[in-house]
C-alpha cells in the first residue's frame, strides 16, 4: 500500500514536460478538437475528460483495479446494480446498511422485476445465497458497525453462482480491500473521506473483470450519470491527503471511543477497534485500520440532542468522513437504532481539544 500511495501522489510526475503545471489543471471543456474520430483520447465530455482520467488513475492505483467514477456514491451504486441485474434475478441487500441503496432497489429495481431480498448484515455469515444473482454487502455496516467476513461471504456467494458487490465507503481502499478478498465489484462514496472536506459529491466503481467494467462505463456514458469536472478536481486534491487525514482521524477515534466506553452517560459504545467490541476480532483480521466512525447510545433522544447541541466541535450534520467531527442521531432517518443512538464521525481536530469539548458536553 505504501508504494501505491507514493505512486498515487506522483502519478502525473513522469509525464510532465518542462513548464507544465505540477498541480492538476481543471479541464471544463465539453468538446475536444476532433479533426477525425480515430485515435482521439477525448471526444466529448460525457465519454470522458482529462480531469476524470486523473482521478481515476489515482483511484485505480489505490484499488489495484479498473475504476469508473460517478457524480455520487449513489451514482456508483446505481451503475453497479443496473449494469448487472436483469428482470427475474435476485439481489440480496443488507437491511441495516446505507438506507438509500434499499430505497433505490425497492423503488426502481423491484418494479422492473428484480427480486429484492433484505437480510441483516450479521446474517450474511450464515444466509443461503442459492438463487441469488448478486450478493450486495456493506461492512462495517452503516451505522451499526457490524462486520462480516468478506472472504467467507464471497466464497459462499460464488459457490451459489452469485457475484458480490461490496460498498467499501466506510473503510476506503486504504483500510479494507474487498477485491483482494474475492469481491467482484467495489462501490464507494468518495463524497466521504476521499474528498474529505464536505464539499464534493463523488463516487466510484472498481473491478478487475474488464467486460463487467465496460458495462459499468457504458452505463455512465449512456445514462448520463457523469461526474462534474470541478468535483473530480476536488476529489483529486482530497485523495492526495487521504492517508494523513485517515491516520489522524482513526487514531483520535480510537482514543475517544475508549474514553466514551468508560463514561457513565454512555449506555452502549460501538467501535470496531475496542477489544471487547463484537466486531473487533474480524476487523483486526480483515481491515487495516478500525475507521473513524463511532456508534454511541445515550439515554434517549433528548439527552442525545442536548449533547450534540452543547458540543462546539461536533457539527450536527448527516454524512461523515470530513475534516470536522460530526454527530447525528440516526433514528431521525428511521434507521433501526435506539432513539439515543448517535453516529460520530471523528475529524482531524487535535484529540485533547475534541475530547475536552465532548467530555464537557456529556457531564
Ligand atoms: C454516503 C454513502 C453512500 C452514498 O453516497 P452519496 O455520495 O451521498 O450518493 C453510499 N454508501 C454509504 C455506505 C454511504 O455512507
mmCIF file of C-alpha atoms and ligand atoms in Angstrom:
data_model
loop_
_atom_site.group_PDB
_atom_site.id
_atom_site.type_symbol
_atom_site.label_atom_id
_atom_site.label_comp_id
_atom_site.label_asym_id
_atom_site.label_seq_id
_atom_site.Cartn_x
_atom_site.Cartn_y
_atom_site.Cartn_z
ATOM 1 C CA UNK A 1 0.000 0.000 0.000
ATOM 2 C CA UNK A 2 2.861 2.403 0.817
ATOM 3 C CA UNK A 3 4.207 2.094 -2.706
ATOM 4 C CA UNK A 4 0.750 2.563 -4.191
ATOM 5 C CA UNK A 5 0.229 5.730 -2.101
ATOM 6 C CA UNK A 6 3.541 7.177 -3.271
ATOM 7 C CA UNK A 7 2.695 6.286 -6.873
ATOM 8 C CA UNK A 8 -0.680 7.969 -6.473
ATOM 9 C CA UNK A 9 0.970 11.211 -5.329
ATOM 10 C CA UNK A 10 3.335 11.086 -8.315
ATOM 11 C CA UNK A 11 1.019 9.642 -10.944
ATOM 12 C CA UNK A 12 1.488 12.728 -13.153
ATOM 13 C CA UNK A 13 5.151 13.420 -12.356
ATOM 14 C CA UNK A 14 6.787 11.252 -15.010
ATOM 15 C CA UNK A 15 4.611 12.728 -17.768
ATOM 16 C CA UNK A 16 5.391 16.377 -17.012
ATOM 17 C CA UNK A 17 7.157 18.441 -19.695
ATOM 18 C CA UNK A 18 9.285 21.466 -18.882
ATOM 19 C CA UNK A 19 6.976 24.276 -17.686
ATOM 20 C CA UNK A 20 3.903 22.072 -17.160
ATOM 21 C CA UNK A 21 1.748 22.784 -14.102
ATOM 22 C CA UNK A 22 2.548 20.409 -11.233
ATOM 23 C CA UNK A 23 -0.960 20.566 -9.789
ATOM 24 C CA UNK A 24 -3.707 19.005 -11.907
ATOM 25 C CA UNK A 25 -5.282 21.547 -14.285
ATOM 26 C CA UNK A 26 -9.079 21.675 -14.083
ATOM 27 C CA UNK A 27 -10.453 20.951 -17.565
ATOM 28 C CA UNK A 28 -14.067 22.001 -18.025
ATOM 29 C CA UNK A 29 -14.248 21.667 -21.815
ATOM 30 C CA UNK A 30 -17.187 19.578 -23.037
ATOM 31 C CA UNK A 31 -15.814 19.209 -26.577
ATOM 32 C CA UNK A 32 -12.366 18.230 -27.831
ATOM 33 C CA UNK A 33 -10.520 19.041 -31.050
ATOM 34 C CA UNK A 34 -11.613 16.206 -33.307
ATOM 35 C CA UNK A 35 -10.422 16.552 -36.913
ATOM 36 C CA UNK A 36 -11.013 12.827 -37.164
ATOM 37 C CA UNK A 37 -12.598 10.368 -34.762
ATOM 38 C CA UNK A 38 -9.905 7.683 -34.751
ATOM 39 C CA UNK A 39 -7.221 7.896 -32.095
ATOM 40 C CA UNK A 40 -8.568 10.832 -30.092
ATOM 41 C CA UNK A 41 -8.112 10.322 -26.333
ATOM 42 C CA UNK A 42 -11.095 12.599 -25.649
ATOM 43 C CA UNK A 43 -14.167 13.100 -27.810
ATOM 44 C CA UNK A 44 -16.963 14.603 -25.764
ATOM 45 C CA UNK A 45 -17.204 15.134 -22.004
ATOM 46 C CA UNK A 46 -19.968 12.565 -21.449
ATOM 47 C CA UNK A 47 -17.488 9.909 -22.661
ATOM 48 C CA UNK A 48 -14.504 11.091 -20.646
ATOM 49 C CA UNK A 49 -12.410 14.096 -19.632
ATOM 50 C CA UNK A 50 -8.766 14.598 -18.611
ATOM 51 C CA UNK A 51 -9.907 15.501 -15.080
ATOM 52 C CA UNK A 52 -11.819 12.228 -14.665
ATOM 53 C CA UNK A 53 -8.880 10.352 -16.115
ATOM 54 C CA UNK A 54 -6.572 11.850 -13.479
ATOM 55 C CA UNK A 55 -8.784 10.957 -10.519
ATOM 56 C CA UNK A 56 -9.452 7.510 -11.986
ATOM 57 C CA UNK A 57 -5.695 6.974 -12.302
ATOM 58 C CA UNK A 58 -5.325 7.775 -8.596
ATOM 59 C CA UNK A 59 -8.219 5.541 -7.517
ATOM 60 C CA UNK A 60 -7.009 2.781 -9.807
ATOM 61 C CA UNK A 61 -3.663 2.756 -8.038
ATOM 62 C CA UNK A 62 -5.381 2.612 -4.656
ATOM 63 C CA UNK A 63 -7.852 -0.111 -5.684
ATOM 64 C CA UNK A 64 -5.353 -2.011 -7.849
ATOM 65 C CA UNK A 65 -8.233 -2.324 -10.322
ATOM 66 C CA UNK A 66 -10.030 -0.561 -13.138
ATOM 67 C CA UNK A 67 -12.097 2.379 -11.830
ATOM 68 C CA UNK A 68 -15.076 4.263 -13.257
ATOM 69 C CA UNK A 69 -16.087 7.440 -11.414
ATOM 70 C CA UNK A 70 -19.598 8.770 -10.837
ATOM 71 C CA UNK A 71 -21.200 12.023 -9.653
ATOM 72 C CA UNK A 72 -22.060 10.498 -6.242
ATOM 73 C CA UNK A 73 -21.850 7.312 -4.233
ATOM 74 C CA UNK A 74 -25.430 6.534 -5.261
ATOM 75 C CA UNK A 75 -24.468 7.122 -8.897
ATOM 76 C CA UNK A 76 -21.805 4.419 -8.488
ATOM 77 C CA UNK A 77 -24.173 2.060 -6.649
ATOM 78 C CA UNK A 78 -26.873 2.540 -9.306
ATOM 79 C CA UNK A 79 -24.363 1.796 -12.053
ATOM 80 C CA UNK A 80 -23.157 -1.390 -10.366
ATOM 81 C CA UNK A 81 -26.717 -2.647 -9.816
ATOM 82 C CA UNK A 82 -28.299 -1.559 -13.104
ATOM 83 C CA UNK A 83 -25.333 -2.723 -15.190
ATOM 84 C CA UNK A 84 -25.526 -6.157 -13.549
ATOM 85 C CA UNK A 85 -29.092 -7.184 -12.685
ATOM 86 C CA UNK A 86 -31.779 -8.399 -15.083
ATOM 87 C CA UNK A 87 -35.510 -8.990 -14.637
ATOM 88 C CA UNK A 88 -36.222 -12.199 -12.765
ATOM 89 C CA UNK A 89 -32.917 -12.139 -10.886
ATOM 90 C CA UNK A 90 -32.458 -11.803 -7.141
ATOM 91 C CA UNK A 91 -30.308 -9.310 -5.223
ATOM 92 C CA UNK A 92 -29.563 -9.682 -1.525
ATOM 93 C CA UNK A 93 -29.145 -6.384 0.327
ATOM 94 C CA UNK A 94 -28.348 -5.500 3.941
ATOM 95 C CA UNK A 95 -31.487 -4.432 5.816
ATOM 96 C CA UNK A 96 -29.239 -2.425 8.181
ATOM 97 C CA UNK A 97 -26.975 -0.858 5.564
ATOM 98 C CA UNK A 98 -26.996 2.523 3.847
ATOM 99 C CA UNK A 99 -30.739 3.198 3.542
ATOM 100 C CA UNK A 100 -30.762 4.928 0.138
ATOM 101 C CA UNK A 101 -29.495 1.707 -1.514
ATOM 102 C CA UNK A 102 -32.544 -0.100 -0.137
ATOM 103 C CA UNK A 103 -34.955 2.645 -1.193
ATOM 104 C CA UNK A 104 -33.452 2.683 -4.697
ATOM 105 C CA UNK A 105 -33.754 -1.089 -5.010
ATOM 106 C CA UNK A 106 -37.308 -1.291 -3.688
ATOM 107 C CA UNK A 107 -38.421 1.732 -5.700
ATOM 108 C CA UNK A 108 -36.769 1.025 -9.051
ATOM 109 C CA UNK A 109 -35.250 -2.462 -9.279
ATOM 110 C CA UNK A 110 -38.237 -4.313 -7.788
ATOM 111 C CA UNK A 111 -40.805 -2.745 -10.176
ATOM 112 C CA UNK A 112 -38.557 -3.805 -13.091
ATOM 113 C CA UNK A 113 -38.797 -7.420 -11.972
ATOM 114 C CA UNK A 114 -35.753 -7.810 -9.732
ATOM 115 C CA UNK A 115 -36.407 -9.831 -6.571
ATOM 116 C CA UNK A 116 -35.040 -7.640 -3.753
ATOM 117 C CA UNK A 117 -34.330 -9.574 -0.559
ATOM 118 C CA UNK A 118 -33.070 -7.845 2.595
ATOM 119 C CA UNK A 119 -31.169 -9.563 5.386
ATOM 120 C CA UNK A 120 -29.219 -8.284 8.403
ATOM 121 C CA UNK A 121 -25.503 -7.720 7.900
ATOM 122 C CA UNK A 122 -24.602 -10.285 10.559
ATOM 123 C CA UNK A 123 -26.853 -12.867 8.845
ATOM 124 C CA UNK A 124 -24.630 -12.785 5.734
ATOM 125 C CA UNK A 125 -22.364 -15.123 7.726
ATOM 126 C CA UNK A 126 -24.928 -17.932 7.546
ATOM 127 C CA UNK A 127 -27.501 -16.970 4.866
ATOM 128 C CA UNK A 128 -28.247 -19.323 1.995
ATOM 129 C CA UNK A 129 -27.347 -17.497 -1.243
ATOM 130 C CA UNK A 130 -28.916 -20.125 -3.526
ATOM 131 C CA UNK A 131 -30.863 -18.436 -6.296
ATOM 132 C CA UNK A 132 -29.217 -15.015 -5.862
ATOM 133 C CA UNK A 133 -27.547 -13.271 -8.806
ATOM 134 C CA UNK A 134 -25.976 -10.528 -6.693
ATOM 135 C CA UNK A 135 -24.949 -10.533 -3.044
ATOM 136 C CA UNK A 136 -24.508 -6.903 -2.027
ATOM 137 C CA UNK A 137 -22.579 -6.332 1.170
ATOM 138 C CA UNK A 138 -21.621 -3.408 3.383
ATOM 139 C CA UNK A 139 -19.075 -3.982 6.149
ATOM 140 C CA UNK A 140 -18.715 -2.406 8.649
ATOM 141 C CA UNK A 141 -22.430 -1.733 8.330
ATOM 142 C CA UNK A 142 -23.520 1.881 8.454
ATOM 143 C CA UNK A 143 -24.472 2.949 11.102
ATOM 144 C CA UNK A 144 -24.450 -0.245 13.226
ATOM 145 C CA UNK A 145 -20.730 -1.059 12.640
ATOM 146 C CA UNK A 146 -21.325 -4.798 12.430
ATOM 147 C CA UNK A 147 -18.651 -6.651 10.476
ATOM 148 C CA UNK A 148 -18.842 -9.806 8.367
ATOM 149 C CA UNK A 149 -16.085 -11.910 6.852
ATOM 150 C CA UNK A 150 -15.846 -10.699 3.246
ATOM 151 C CA UNK A 151 -13.740 -13.640 2.026
ATOM 152 C CA UNK A 152 -16.135 -16.175 3.534
ATOM 153 C CA UNK A 153 -19.216 -14.433 2.082
ATOM 154 C CA UNK A 154 -17.540 -14.232 -1.361
ATOM 155 C CA UNK A 155 -16.652 -17.933 -1.296
ATOM 156 C CA UNK A 156 -20.227 -18.941 -0.398
ATOM 157 C CA UNK A 157 -21.798 -16.493 -2.854
ATOM 158 C CA UNK A 158 -19.563 -17.687 -5.696
ATOM 159 C CA UNK A 159 -20.330 -21.324 -4.869
ATOM 160 C CA UNK A 160 -24.027 -20.416 -5.191
ATOM 161 C CA UNK A 161 -23.364 -18.778 -8.574
ATOM 162 C CA UNK A 162 -23.788 -15.189 -7.353
ATOM 163 C CA UNK A 163 -21.470 -12.233 -7.814
ATOM 164 C CA UNK A 164 -20.519 -9.985 -4.895
ATOM 165 C CA UNK A 165 -20.645 -6.180 -4.719
ATOM 166 C CA UNK A 166 -19.144 -4.541 -1.617
ATOM 167 C CA UNK A 167 -19.890 -0.977 -0.513
ATOM 168 C CA UNK A 168 -16.481 -0.009 0.893
ATOM 169 C CA UNK A 169 -17.319 3.609 1.749
ATOM 170 C CA UNK A 170 -16.658 3.474 5.481
ATOM 171 C CA UNK A 171 -13.173 1.962 5.152
ATOM 172 C CA UNK A 172 -11.808 3.279 1.809
ATOM 173 C CA UNK A 173 -9.284 1.165 -0.159
ATOM 174 C CA UNK A 174 -6.615 2.178 2.368
ATOM 175 C CA UNK A 175 -8.206 0.193 5.186
ATOM 176 C CA UNK A 176 -10.155 -2.591 3.516
ATOM 177 C CA UNK A 177 -9.565 -4.419 0.220
ATOM 178 C CA UNK A 178 -12.720 -6.306 -0.803
ATOM 179 C CA UNK A 179 -11.405 -7.104 -4.315
ATOM 180 C CA UNK A 180 -8.411 -8.901 -2.776
ATOM 181 C CA UNK A 181 -10.858 -10.850 -0.598
ATOM 182 C CA UNK A 182 -12.828 -12.081 -3.604
ATOM 183 C CA UNK A 183 -15.438 -9.370 -4.281
ATOM 184 C CA UNK A 184 -16.345 -8.806 -7.943
ATOM 185 C CA UNK A 185 -17.089 -5.085 -7.676
ATOM 186 C CA UNK A 186 -16.414 -2.401 -5.095
ATOM 187 C CA UNK A 187 -18.664 0.642 -4.867
ATOM 188 C CA UNK A 188 -17.834 3.676 -2.745
ATOM 189 C CA UNK A 189 -18.981 7.178 -1.907
ATOM 190 C CA UNK A 190 -15.881 9.344 -2.341
ATOM 191 C CA UNK A 191 -18.079 12.133 -1.005
ATOM 192 C CA UNK A 192 -16.931 10.925 2.413
ATOM 193 C CA UNK A 193 -13.260 10.574 3.475
ATOM 194 C CA UNK A 194 -11.645 10.548 -0.012
ATOM 195 C CA UNK A 195 -12.975 14.001 -0.971
ATOM 196 C CA UNK A 196 -12.792 14.657 2.743
ATOM 197 C CA UNK A 197 -13.791 18.312 3.019
ATOM 198 C CA UNK A 198 -17.596 18.086 2.809
ATOM 199 C CA UNK A 199 -17.628 19.989 -0.476
ATOM 200 C CA UNK A 200 -17.943 17.432 -3.275
ATOM 201 C CA UNK A 201 -20.314 14.574 -4.106
ATOM 202 C CA UNK A 202 -18.459 11.767 -5.880
ATOM 203 C CA UNK A 203 -18.334 8.000 -6.183
ATOM 204 C CA UNK A 204 -16.632 5.148 -7.971
ATOM 205 C CA UNK A 205 -16.965 1.538 -9.042
ATOM 206 C CA UNK A 206 -13.823 -0.628 -9.052
ATOM 207 C CA UNK A 207 -13.412 -4.084 -10.536
ATOM 208 C CA UNK A 208 -10.917 -6.426 -12.186
ATOM 209 C CA UNK A 209 -13.172 -8.011 -14.800
ATOM 210 C CA UNK A 210 -12.777 -5.981 -17.997
ATOM 211 C CA UNK A 211 -16.149 -6.969 -19.515
ATOM 212 C CA UNK A 212 -18.022 -6.073 -16.352
ATOM 213 C CA UNK A 213 -16.227 -2.717 -16.092
ATOM 214 C CA UNK A 214 -17.014 -1.951 -19.742
ATOM 215 C CA UNK A 215 -20.687 -2.400 -18.926
ATOM 216 C CA UNK A 216 -20.344 -0.044 -15.922
ATOM 217 C CA UNK A 217 -18.571 2.500 -18.146
ATOM 218 C CA UNK A 218 -21.301 2.149 -20.810
ATOM 219 C CA UNK A 219 -23.932 2.751 -18.140
ATOM 220 C CA UNK A 220 -22.251 6.051 -17.265
ATOM 221 C CA UNK A 221 -21.990 7.243 -20.857
ATOM 222 C CA UNK A 222 -25.497 6.146 -21.867
ATOM 223 C CA UNK A 223 -27.406 7.088 -18.705
ATOM 224 C CA UNK A 224 -25.519 10.370 -18.480
ATOM 225 C CA UNK A 225 -24.611 9.810 -14.825
ATOM 226 C CA UNK A 226 -21.383 11.751 -15.281
ATOM 227 C CA UNK A 227 -19.239 13.472 -12.623
ATOM 228 C CA UNK A 228 -18.600 17.204 -12.872
ATOM 229 C CA UNK A 229 -15.075 18.395 -13.627
ATOM 230 C CA UNK A 230 -14.898 20.568 -10.539
ATOM 231 C CA UNK A 231 -15.882 17.651 -8.300
ATOM 232 C CA UNK A 232 -13.342 15.371 -9.970
ATOM 233 C CA UNK A 233 -10.697 18.029 -9.404
ATOM 234 C CA UNK A 234 -11.654 18.414 -5.728
ATOM 235 C CA UNK A 235 -11.518 14.660 -5.175
ATOM 236 C CA UNK A 236 -8.122 14.508 -6.905
ATOM 237 C CA UNK A 237 -6.907 17.067 -4.422
ATOM 238 C CA UNK A 238 -8.580 15.308 -1.495
ATOM 239 C CA UNK A 239 -7.028 11.949 -2.325
ATOM 240 C CA UNK A 240 -3.533 13.432 -2.005
ATOM 241 C CA UNK A 241 -4.041 13.869 1.751
ATOM 242 C CA UNK A 242 -6.364 10.911 2.391
ATOM 243 C CA UNK A 243 -3.733 8.811 4.128
ATOM 244 C CA UNK A 244 -2.601 11.542 6.525
ATOM 245 C CA UNK A 245 -6.162 12.549 7.346
ATOM 246 C CA UNK A 246 -7.181 8.947 7.989
ATOM 247 C CA UNK A 247 -4.178 8.411 10.215
ATOM 248 C CA UNK A 248 -5.239 11.297 12.462
ATOM 249 C CA UNK A 249 -8.964 10.523 12.299
ATOM 250 C CA UNK A 250 -8.594 6.824 13.155
ATOM 251 C CA UNK A 251 -6.035 7.425 15.939
ATOM 252 C CA UNK A 252 -8.321 10.032 17.501
ATOM 253 C CA UNK A 253 -11.378 7.790 17.083
ATOM 254 C CA UNK A 254 -9.557 5.020 18.987
ATOM 255 C CA UNK A 255 -8.774 7.324 21.911
ATOM 256 C CA UNK A 256 -12.240 8.912 22.006
ATOM 257 C CA UNK A 257 -14.034 5.550 21.714
ATOM 258 C CA UNK A 258 -12.105 4.061 24.645
ATOM 259 C CA UNK A 259 -12.906 7.087 26.824
ATOM 260 C CA UNK A 260 -16.581 7.187 25.799
ATOM 261 C CA UNK A 261 -16.898 3.495 26.617
ATOM 262 C CA UNK A 262 -15.876 4.317 30.216
ATOM 263 C CA UNK A 263 -18.219 7.296 30.553
ATOM 264 C CA UNK A 264 -21.277 6.712 32.799
ATOM 265 C CA UNK A 265 -23.605 8.667 30.445
ATOM 266 C CA UNK A 266 -22.843 6.281 27.561
ATOM 267 C CA UNK A 267 -25.151 3.240 27.620
ATOM 268 C CA UNK A 268 -23.534 1.428 24.703
ATOM 269 C CA UNK A 269 -20.475 2.137 22.606
ATOM 270 C CA UNK A 270 -19.609 0.530 19.290
ATOM 271 C CA UNK A 271 -16.175 0.935 17.748
ATOM 272 C CA UNK A 272 -14.575 -1.961 15.860
ATOM 273 C CA UNK A 273 -11.187 -1.151 17.432
ATOM 274 C CA UNK A 274 -12.226 -1.742 21.057
ATOM 275 C CA UNK A 275 -11.060 -5.217 22.122
ATOM 276 C CA UNK A 276 -14.451 -6.084 23.645
ATOM 277 C CA UNK A 277 -16.455 -4.915 20.613
ATOM 278 C CA UNK A 278 -18.309 -7.736 18.794
ATOM 279 C CA UNK A 279 -16.626 -6.575 15.535
ATOM 280 C CA UNK A 280 -13.078 -6.482 16.937
ATOM 281 C CA UNK A 281 -11.709 -9.922 16.022
ATOM 282 C CA UNK A 282 -12.932 -9.892 12.436
ATOM 283 C CA UNK A 283 -11.986 -6.230 11.960
ATOM 284 C CA UNK A 284 -8.445 -6.936 13.108
ATOM 285 C CA UNK A 285 -8.248 -9.783 10.640
ATOM 286 C CA UNK A 286 -9.721 -8.159 7.520
ATOM 287 C CA UNK A 287 -9.260 -4.397 7.963
ATOM 288 C CA UNK A 288 -6.046 -2.381 8.015
ATOM 289 C CA UNK A 289 -7.498 0.125 10.475
ATOM 290 C CA UNK A 290 -10.608 0.482 12.594
ATOM 291 C CA UNK A 291 -12.039 3.596 10.979
ATOM 292 C CA UNK A 292 -13.245 6.927 12.287
ATOM 293 C CA UNK A 293 -16.915 6.106 12.922
ATOM 294 C CA UNK A 294 -18.208 5.503 16.428
ATOM 295 C CA UNK A 295 -21.704 4.400 17.438
ATOM 296 C CA UNK A 296 -22.724 5.780 20.806
ATOM 297 C CA UNK A 297 -26.030 5.260 22.609
ATOM 298 C CA UNK A 298 -27.162 7.851 25.156
ATOM 299 C CA UNK A 299 -30.265 7.614 27.379
ATOM 300 C CA UNK A 300 -32.840 8.962 24.939
ATOM 301 C CA UNK A 301 -33.437 11.370 22.057
ATOM 302 C CA UNK A 302 -33.423 14.473 24.295
ATOM 303 C CA UNK A 303 -30.159 13.611 26.030
ATOM 304 C CA UNK A 304 -28.574 12.813 22.654
ATOM 305 C CA UNK A 305 -29.759 16.041 21.004
ATOM 306 C CA UNK A 306 -28.648 18.075 24.054
ATOM 307 C CA UNK A 307 -25.191 16.516 23.882
ATOM 308 C CA UNK A 308 -24.842 17.374 20.193
ATOM 309 C CA UNK A 309 -26.107 20.919 20.775
ATOM 310 C CA UNK A 310 -23.664 21.501 23.657
ATOM 311 C CA UNK A 311 -20.521 20.192 21.973
ATOM 312 C CA UNK A 312 -18.900 23.002 19.950
ATOM 313 C CA UNK A 313 -16.636 20.665 17.961
ATOM 314 C CA UNK A 314 -19.310 18.357 16.592
ATOM 315 C CA UNK A 315 -21.184 19.685 13.594
ATOM 316 C CA UNK A 316 -24.767 18.494 13.588
ATOM 317 C CA UNK A 317 -24.993 17.147 10.084
ATOM 318 C CA UNK A 318 -25.545 13.946 8.203
ATOM 319 C CA UNK A 319 -22.691 12.345 6.252
ATOM 320 C CA UNK A 320 -19.198 11.575 7.570
ATOM 321 C CA UNK A 321 -15.519 11.488 6.720
ATOM 322 C CA UNK A 322 -14.936 15.254 6.668
ATOM 323 C CA UNK A 323 -12.251 17.277 8.419
ATOM 324 C CA UNK A 324 -14.787 18.477 11.013
ATOM 325 C CA UNK A 325 -16.026 15.945 13.554
ATOM 326 C CA UNK A 326 -19.754 15.412 13.164
ATOM 327 C CA UNK A 327 -22.543 13.744 15.062
ATOM 328 C CA UNK A 328 -26.039 12.720 14.188
ATOM 329 C CA UNK A 329 -28.914 10.930 15.881
ATOM 330 C CA UNK A 330 -29.674 8.275 13.284
ATOM 331 C CA UNK A 331 -33.196 7.404 14.472
ATOM 332 C CA UNK A 332 -34.294 10.672 12.884
ATOM 333 C CA UNK A 333 -33.846 8.945 9.497
ATOM 334 C CA UNK A 334 -35.654 5.824 10.584
ATOM 335 C CA UNK A 335 -32.537 3.643 10.971
ATOM 336 C CA UNK A 336 -33.293 0.644 13.202
ATOM 337 C CA UNK A 337 -31.300 2.019 16.164
ATOM 338 C CA UNK A 338 -32.272 3.270 19.660
ATOM 339 C CA UNK A 339 -33.618 6.847 19.879
ATOM 340 C CA UNK A 340 -30.478 7.922 21.762
ATOM 341 C CA UNK A 341 -28.042 6.415 19.206
ATOM 342 C CA UNK A 342 -25.530 8.878 17.752
ATOM 343 C CA UNK A 343 -23.174 8.159 14.858
ATOM 344 C CA UNK A 344 -19.984 10.097 15.436
ATOM 345 C CA UNK A 345 -17.600 10.822 12.585
ATOM 346 C CA UNK A 346 -14.240 11.831 14.000
ATOM 347 C CA UNK A 347 -12.430 14.588 12.103
ATOM 348 C CA UNK A 348 -8.910 15.991 12.265
ATOM 349 C CA UNK A 349 -9.232 18.195 15.368
ATOM 350 C CA UNK A 350 -6.400 17.684 17.887
ATOM 351 C CA UNK A 351 -7.564 14.834 20.092
ATOM 352 C CA UNK A 352 -7.465 16.531 23.513
ATOM 353 C CA UNK A 353 -9.346 19.607 22.282
ATOM 354 C CA UNK A 354 -12.039 17.372 20.836
ATOM 355 C CA UNK A 355 -12.241 15.112 23.884
ATOM 356 C CA UNK A 356 -12.327 18.078 26.279
ATOM 357 C CA UNK A 357 -15.351 19.505 24.456
ATOM 358 C CA UNK A 358 -17.105 16.137 24.262
ATOM 359 C CA UNK A 359 -16.493 15.333 27.921
ATOM 360 C CA UNK A 360 -17.786 18.748 28.988
ATOM 361 C CA UNK A 361 -20.921 18.284 26.879
ATOM 362 C CA UNK A 362 -21.544 14.830 28.377
ATOM 363 C CA UNK A 363 -21.025 15.786 32.023
HETATM 364 C C1 LIG B 1 -22.911 8.250 1.773
HETATM 365 C C2 LIG B 1 -22.964 6.817 1.420
HETATM 366 C C3 LIG B 1 -23.433 6.410 0.165
HETATM 367 C C4 LIG B 1 -23.973 7.376 -0.863
HETATM 368 O O1 LIG B 1 -23.065 8.348 -1.258
HETATM 369 P P1 LIG B 1 -23.535 9.739 -1.925
HETATM 370 O O2 LIG B 1 -22.295 10.336 -2.421
HETATM 371 O O3 LIG B 1 -24.220 10.511 -0.842
HETATM 372 O O4 LIG B 1 -24.505 9.393 -3.019
HETATM 373 C C5 LIG B 1 -23.412 5.058 -0.104
HETATM 374 N N1 LIG B 1 -22.998 4.146 0.794
HETATM 375 C C6 LIG B 1 -22.564 4.515 2.017
HETATM 376 C C7 LIG B 1 -22.095 3.472 2.979
HETATM 377 C C8 LIG B 1 -22.534 5.846 2.363
HETATM 378 O O5 LIG B 1 -22.132 6.200 3.574
#
